[in-house]
Amino acid sequence: MKKWLINSVLFTVFICCACSNESVTSYEPTAANLEIPKLFSDNIIPPVIPNTNPQTIEGVALGKTLFFDPILSGDNSQACADCHAPQNAFTDTSRFSDGIDGTLGTRNSMPLFNLAWNYDEQFFWDGKSFSLEHQAFSPVTDPTEMKSSWTDVVQKLQQHPEYPTLFEQAFGTQRIDSTLVTKAIAQFERTLISANSKFDKFLLGEVNLTPEEQNGFDVFMDEARGDCFHCHGSDKNPLWTDNAFHNNGLDATFTDLGLGTVTGDPADNGKFRSPSLRNLEFTAPYMHDGRFNTLEEVIEHYSEGLQNSPTIDPLMKKVALGGVGLSEKDKSDLKAFLLTLSDYDFISNPDFLNQ
């Protein structure tokens, strides 16, 4: 009995010492709350941050490193940033981004900013991804993009001299997998917040608009003229998009079904996500297939170029007339307003650059 008691005490001491050592050596990443701009906090609900992937300083740093590292591609030649360049508001100036072997896709890369406020959690032009984490998952294996496999990517990261330590700092483990990779990238992408354009400063009372810019905003908000705000927000919606899917009259027949490919519902054919109008100065070409090279072409489409089809959005009220029929002055002023949504600080923010 005495021997049993002694062994029990020794075992308890051993366990307690082990627990004590673990508590000393265990590591918790540092919480990093998103910096919410005033216009966002005043006008829209808080961002979407999954409980399973809280923002941390170490996670964001790891995500940024991965975003700019071509190690994720099959031949180590292409990084996320090659199709989502900071100087272009994290999109590509090519109409169709090419993969590692020069294979062209069929869509223009969407810009990446203010993604944490995509409340329906549907990403890409056709909504095929159901979370920001999942959005970061598919390009690695896409045959027209990075053309790799997660088995190969994980192996390269696991054998890298630095990544196991970076993953341990961010997630408490050196065992790397695709889930942790995409969690880190998603954390970095949620920090890509754009909210310091001229129009933002105007709303905060810091600058004035020119008469042309003011008239352009009035055209944008006027249902009898531009009628743009239903899909693309307003001074009360700093995202400048409704993040919904619309057939905006690009084609009478479709070679790309858009949302219809994902849902299988013919009523969704030809519908694509409304992109944000922020940073249009940096994100040409425009539309899901990059068919328009200039803002003038985009405005001309809505003014005179609408095409009717069975799934045309009801908001395209003047499709029978070809569009809203803007005057030349209103077209010019509308462009002037749209350019006030350019955020130069965003595209030069050192936190978002590969430095």
XYZ file of C-alpha atoms in Angstrom:
355
model
C 0.000 0.000 0.000
C 2.824 2.339 0.957
C 4.664 1.591 -2.280
C 1.491 2.262 -4.266
C 1.051 5.647 -2.577
C 4.638 6.623 -3.297
C 4.295 5.673 -6.962
C 1.039 7.599 -7.211
C 2.607 10.717 -5.748
C 5.611 10.447 -8.063
C 3.300 9.986 -11.074
C 1.235 13.034 -10.077
C 4.379 15.142 -9.651
C 5.590 13.996 -13.072
C 2.306 14.925 -14.738
C 2.185 18.309 -13.016
C 5.750 19.078 -14.039
C 4.951 18.079 -17.602
C 1.864 20.303 -17.597
C 3.888 23.132 -16.106
C 6.590 22.791 -18.743
C 3.952 22.695 -21.495
C 2.331 25.861 -20.224
C 5.708 27.585 -20.211
C 6.652 26.512 -23.714
C 3.209 26.694 -25.339
C 2.742 29.556 -27.770
C -0.277 31.701 -28.532
C -0.280 33.924 -31.632
C -1.005 37.613 -31.116
C -4.554 38.734 -31.854
C -4.795 41.335 -34.624
C -8.137 43.073 -35.010
C -8.934 44.581 -38.378
C -8.730 48.371 -38.510
C -12.304 49.270 -39.473
C -12.624 52.588 -41.340
C -15.119 55.077 -39.929
C -17.288 55.065 -43.051
C -17.570 51.287 -42.745
C -18.402 51.233 -39.049
C -20.954 54.027 -39.517
C -22.779 52.493 -42.492
C -22.419 48.702 -42.661
C -22.322 45.779 -40.260
C -19.006 44.379 -38.982
C -16.837 42.182 -41.196
C -17.064 38.403 -41.406
C -14.270 36.780 -39.376
C -14.731 33.008 -38.896
C -14.362 31.724 -35.349
C -12.193 28.977 -36.803
C -9.719 31.466 -38.272
C -9.249 34.533 -36.069
C -6.916 37.265 -37.262
C -3.425 37.156 -35.722
C -0.246 39.069 -36.401
C 1.623 35.844 -37.113
C -1.132 34.440 -39.324
C -1.350 37.607 -41.423
C 2.440 37.715 -41.816
C 2.502 34.088 -42.914
C -0.378 34.675 -45.329
C 1.401 37.636 -46.894
C 4.568 35.582 -47.359
C 2.611 32.774 -49.007
C 0.672 35.228 -51.211
C 3.892 36.479 -52.804
C 5.707 33.128 -52.934
C 5.678 31.131 -56.209
C 6.263 27.966 -54.174
C 2.506 27.359 -54.367
C 2.661 26.747 -58.129
C 3.601 23.537 -59.875
C 6.904 24.814 -61.283
C 7.666 27.467 -58.636
C 7.141 30.265 -61.171
C 3.828 31.868 -60.224
C 2.525 33.435 -57.027
C -0.953 34.652 -56.125
C 0.382 38.189 -56.583
C 1.155 37.560 -60.257
C -2.577 37.642 -61.043
C -3.447 39.923 -58.116
C -0.841 42.675 -58.159
C -0.921 45.371 -55.433
C -0.337 48.223 -57.900
C -3.488 47.156 -59.750
C -5.625 46.905 -56.605
C -4.773 43.196 -56.557
C -5.958 42.322 -60.041
C -4.303 41.737 -63.419
C -3.975 44.119 -66.349
C -4.292 41.213 -68.801
C -7.746 40.422 -70.106
C -7.266 36.761 -69.197
C -4.630 35.777 -66.672
C -2.378 32.959 -67.809
C -1.261 29.915 -65.853
C 2.249 28.609 -65.257
C 2.504 27.074 -68.726
C 0.911 29.982 -70.559
C -2.591 28.499 -70.584
C -5.149 31.297 -70.666
C -8.270 31.315 -68.570
C -11.564 32.742 -69.752
C -12.095 35.442 -67.131
C -10.395 38.529 -65.820
C -8.963 38.290 -62.298
C -11.189 39.974 -59.737
C -9.534 42.642 -57.579
C -9.023 41.813 -53.916
C -10.080 44.341 -51.292
C -12.740 44.730 -48.606
C -13.361 40.988 -48.876
C -14.213 40.642 -45.203
C -17.505 42.429 -45.928
C -18.694 39.901 -48.501
C -21.528 38.778 -46.262
C -22.954 36.014 -48.441
C -19.492 34.405 -48.566
C -19.641 33.672 -52.293
C -16.453 34.457 -54.175
C -15.244 34.575 -57.774
C -17.269 36.001 -60.655
C -19.643 33.048 -60.517
C -19.819 32.560 -56.732
C -18.285 29.095 -56.845
C -16.353 29.490 -53.577
C -18.221 29.544 -50.288
C -15.624 31.247 -48.093
C -12.487 33.333 -48.387
C -10.506 30.326 -47.204
C -11.986 28.180 -49.964
C -11.354 30.957 -52.485
C -7.644 30.611 -51.719
C -7.782 26.833 -52.103
C -8.767 26.270 -55.727
C -6.127 28.230 -57.742
C -3.364 25.900 -56.565
C -4.846 22.891 -58.339
C -6.577 24.713 -61.204
C -5.014 23.507 -64.494
C -5.271 27.008 -65.974
C -3.631 28.661 -62.967
C -0.970 27.228 -60.656
C -1.416 23.664 -61.924
C -0.076 21.928 -58.843
C -1.389 19.533 -56.205
C -1.761 20.156 -52.522
C 0.337 17.076 -51.795
C 3.272 18.612 -53.673
C 2.752 22.075 -52.193
C 2.609 20.771 -48.627
C 5.729 18.694 -49.200
C 7.653 21.721 -50.507
C 6.531 23.863 -47.599
C 7.291 21.141 -45.064
C 10.837 20.780 -46.409
C 11.416 24.532 -46.574
C 13.969 25.886 -44.053
C 11.619 28.591 -42.718
C 7.980 27.687 -43.279
C 7.594 25.048 -40.519
C 8.646 27.646 -37.952
C 6.333 30.273 -39.436
C 3.394 27.854 -39.278
C 4.232 27.007 -35.683
C 4.229 30.702 -34.798
C 0.894 31.252 -36.565
C -0.969 28.044 -35.707
C 1.029 26.260 -32.989
C 2.140 23.364 -35.188
C 4.898 22.605 -37.658
C 2.709 20.060 -39.415
C 1.595 21.930 -42.532
C -1.562 21.165 -44.499
C -3.729 22.875 -47.096
C -6.224 24.067 -44.477
C -3.583 26.065 -42.618
C -2.147 27.458 -45.861
C -5.515 28.812 -46.973
C -6.330 30.086 -43.492
C -3.150 32.158 -43.492
C -3.767 33.561 -46.984
C -7.355 34.424 -46.033
C -6.129 36.275 -42.949
C -3.828 38.406 -45.104
C -6.550 39.034 -47.680
C -8.943 40.268 -44.978
C -6.468 43.028 -44.133
C -6.709 44.413 -47.692
C -9.029 47.287 -46.827
C -9.514 50.201 -49.212
C -11.232 53.248 -47.718
C -9.184 56.363 -48.425
C -10.279 57.644 -51.827
C -11.124 61.245 -52.638
C -14.816 60.451 -52.299
C -14.210 58.896 -48.872
C -12.484 62.113 -47.834
C -15.381 64.107 -49.276
C -17.856 62.140 -47.154
C -15.694 62.812 -44.102
C -15.748 66.554 -44.855
C -12.055 66.738 -45.678
C -12.225 67.747 -49.378
C -14.715 69.074 -51.896
C -15.786 67.599 -55.218
C -15.474 69.517 -58.466
C -18.753 70.472 -60.168
C -18.118 67.725 -62.719
C -17.525 65.088 -60.045
C -20.646 66.182 -58.161
C -22.757 65.967 -61.306
C -21.241 62.558 -62.031
C -22.331 61.373 -58.590
C -25.796 62.791 -59.222
C -25.953 60.886 -62.531
C -24.890 57.732 -60.698
C -27.688 58.131 -58.137
C -30.406 59.340 -60.541
C -32.808 56.586 -61.645
C -33.722 58.672 -64.697
C -30.110 59.000 -65.808
C -27.364 56.611 -64.694
C -29.343 54.464 -62.250
C -26.119 52.786 -61.102
C -26.628 52.652 -57.350
C -28.904 49.605 -57.175
C -26.034 47.240 -58.009
C -23.052 49.331 -57.029
C -23.881 51.007 -53.758
C -23.962 54.642 -52.785
C -22.562 57.122 -50.321
C -24.282 54.943 -47.690
C -22.581 51.769 -48.913
C -18.795 52.251 -48.891
C -18.269 48.838 -50.515
C -19.624 50.258 -53.794
C -21.167 46.903 -54.666
C -24.138 44.845 -53.559
C -22.004 41.676 -53.878
C -24.933 40.096 -55.720
C -25.184 38.476 -59.144
C -26.717 40.202 -62.164
C -27.108 39.829 -65.907
C -26.151 43.347 -66.931
C -26.936 42.996 -70.620
C -23.527 42.146 -71.982
C -24.771 39.439 -74.397
C -27.948 38.182 -76.020
C -26.594 34.608 -75.841
C -24.020 33.183 -73.470
C -20.801 31.282 -73.959
C -20.069 31.636 -70.216
C -23.088 30.862 -68.039
C -21.620 32.470 -64.919
C -23.695 31.750 -61.822
C -25.787 29.331 -63.884
C -22.786 26.995 -64.152
C -22.624 26.806 -60.355
C -26.322 26.520 -59.523
C -27.472 24.608 -62.598
C -30.496 26.907 -62.738
C -31.144 28.356 -66.234
C -32.566 31.452 -64.545
C -29.005 32.201 -63.354
C -27.394 32.000 -66.790
C -25.363 35.058 -67.683
C -25.279 36.384 -64.112
C -21.992 37.531 -62.607
C -20.997 39.205 -59.370
C -21.173 42.990 -59.304
C -17.585 44.148 -58.768
C -16.805 47.043 -56.486
C -16.392 50.375 -58.252
C -13.502 51.282 -56.008
C -10.120 51.620 -57.666
C -11.386 51.434 -61.247
C -8.459 53.650 -62.206
C -6.130 50.710 -61.529
C -8.184 47.656 -62.495
C -8.723 47.768 -66.281
C -9.811 45.818 -68.271
C -13.394 45.576 -67.071
C -16.215 43.004 -66.823
C -15.852 39.304 -66.054
C -14.189 38.684 -69.406
C -12.197 41.907 -69.588
C -13.938 42.952 -72.800
C -13.801 46.685 -72.083
C -10.418 48.392 -71.928
C -11.611 51.811 -70.762
C -14.199 53.356 -68.482
C -15.576 55.167 -71.512
C -16.422 51.784 -73.039
C -18.105 50.641 -69.827
C -20.230 53.784 -69.636
C -21.085 53.476 -73.345
C -22.333 49.936 -72.727
C -24.849 51.072 -70.115
C -25.786 54.125 -72.144
C -26.333 52.564 -75.575
C -25.068 48.959 -75.659
C -27.392 46.771 -73.545
C -28.297 43.376 -75.022
C -31.586 41.697 -74.126
C -31.783 38.039 -73.060
C -34.162 35.787 -71.079
C -32.293 36.400 -67.795
C -31.668 40.144 -68.168
C -31.794 41.816 -64.769
C -34.998 43.821 -64.122
C -32.746 46.695 -63.069
C -31.718 47.069 -66.710
C -34.985 48.980 -67.158
C -34.133 50.599 -70.484
C -32.757 47.549 -72.253
C -35.388 47.942 -74.994
C -33.823 51.333 -75.782
C -30.291 49.939 -75.636
C -29.510 51.718 -72.379
C -30.048 54.843 -70.334
C -28.994 57.238 -73.112
C -26.653 59.572 -71.277
C -25.581 62.883 -72.732
C -21.897 63.329 -73.557
C -21.483 65.656 -70.590
C -23.109 63.190 -68.208
C -20.865 60.422 -69.525
C -17.773 62.539 -68.940
C -18.898 63.635 -65.492
C -19.846 60.083 -64.499
C -16.308 58.986 -65.305
C -14.944 61.888 -63.260
C -16.993 60.733 -60.276
C -15.932 57.095 -60.663
C -12.289 58.158 -60.567
C -12.865 59.796 -57.161
C -13.174 56.245 -55.820
C -9.460 55.660 -56.524
C -7.470 54.892 -53.381
C -3.805 55.670 -54.013
C -2.844 54.877 -50.431
C -4.232 51.372 -50.847
C -2.083 50.452 -53.840
C 1.061 51.799 -52.163
C 0.441 50.574 -48.611
C 3.711 48.925 -47.475
C 1.720 46.410 -45.427
C 0.378 45.020 -48.699
C 3.590 45.082 -50.733
C 6.243 42.399 -51.131
C 8.948 44.068 -49.062
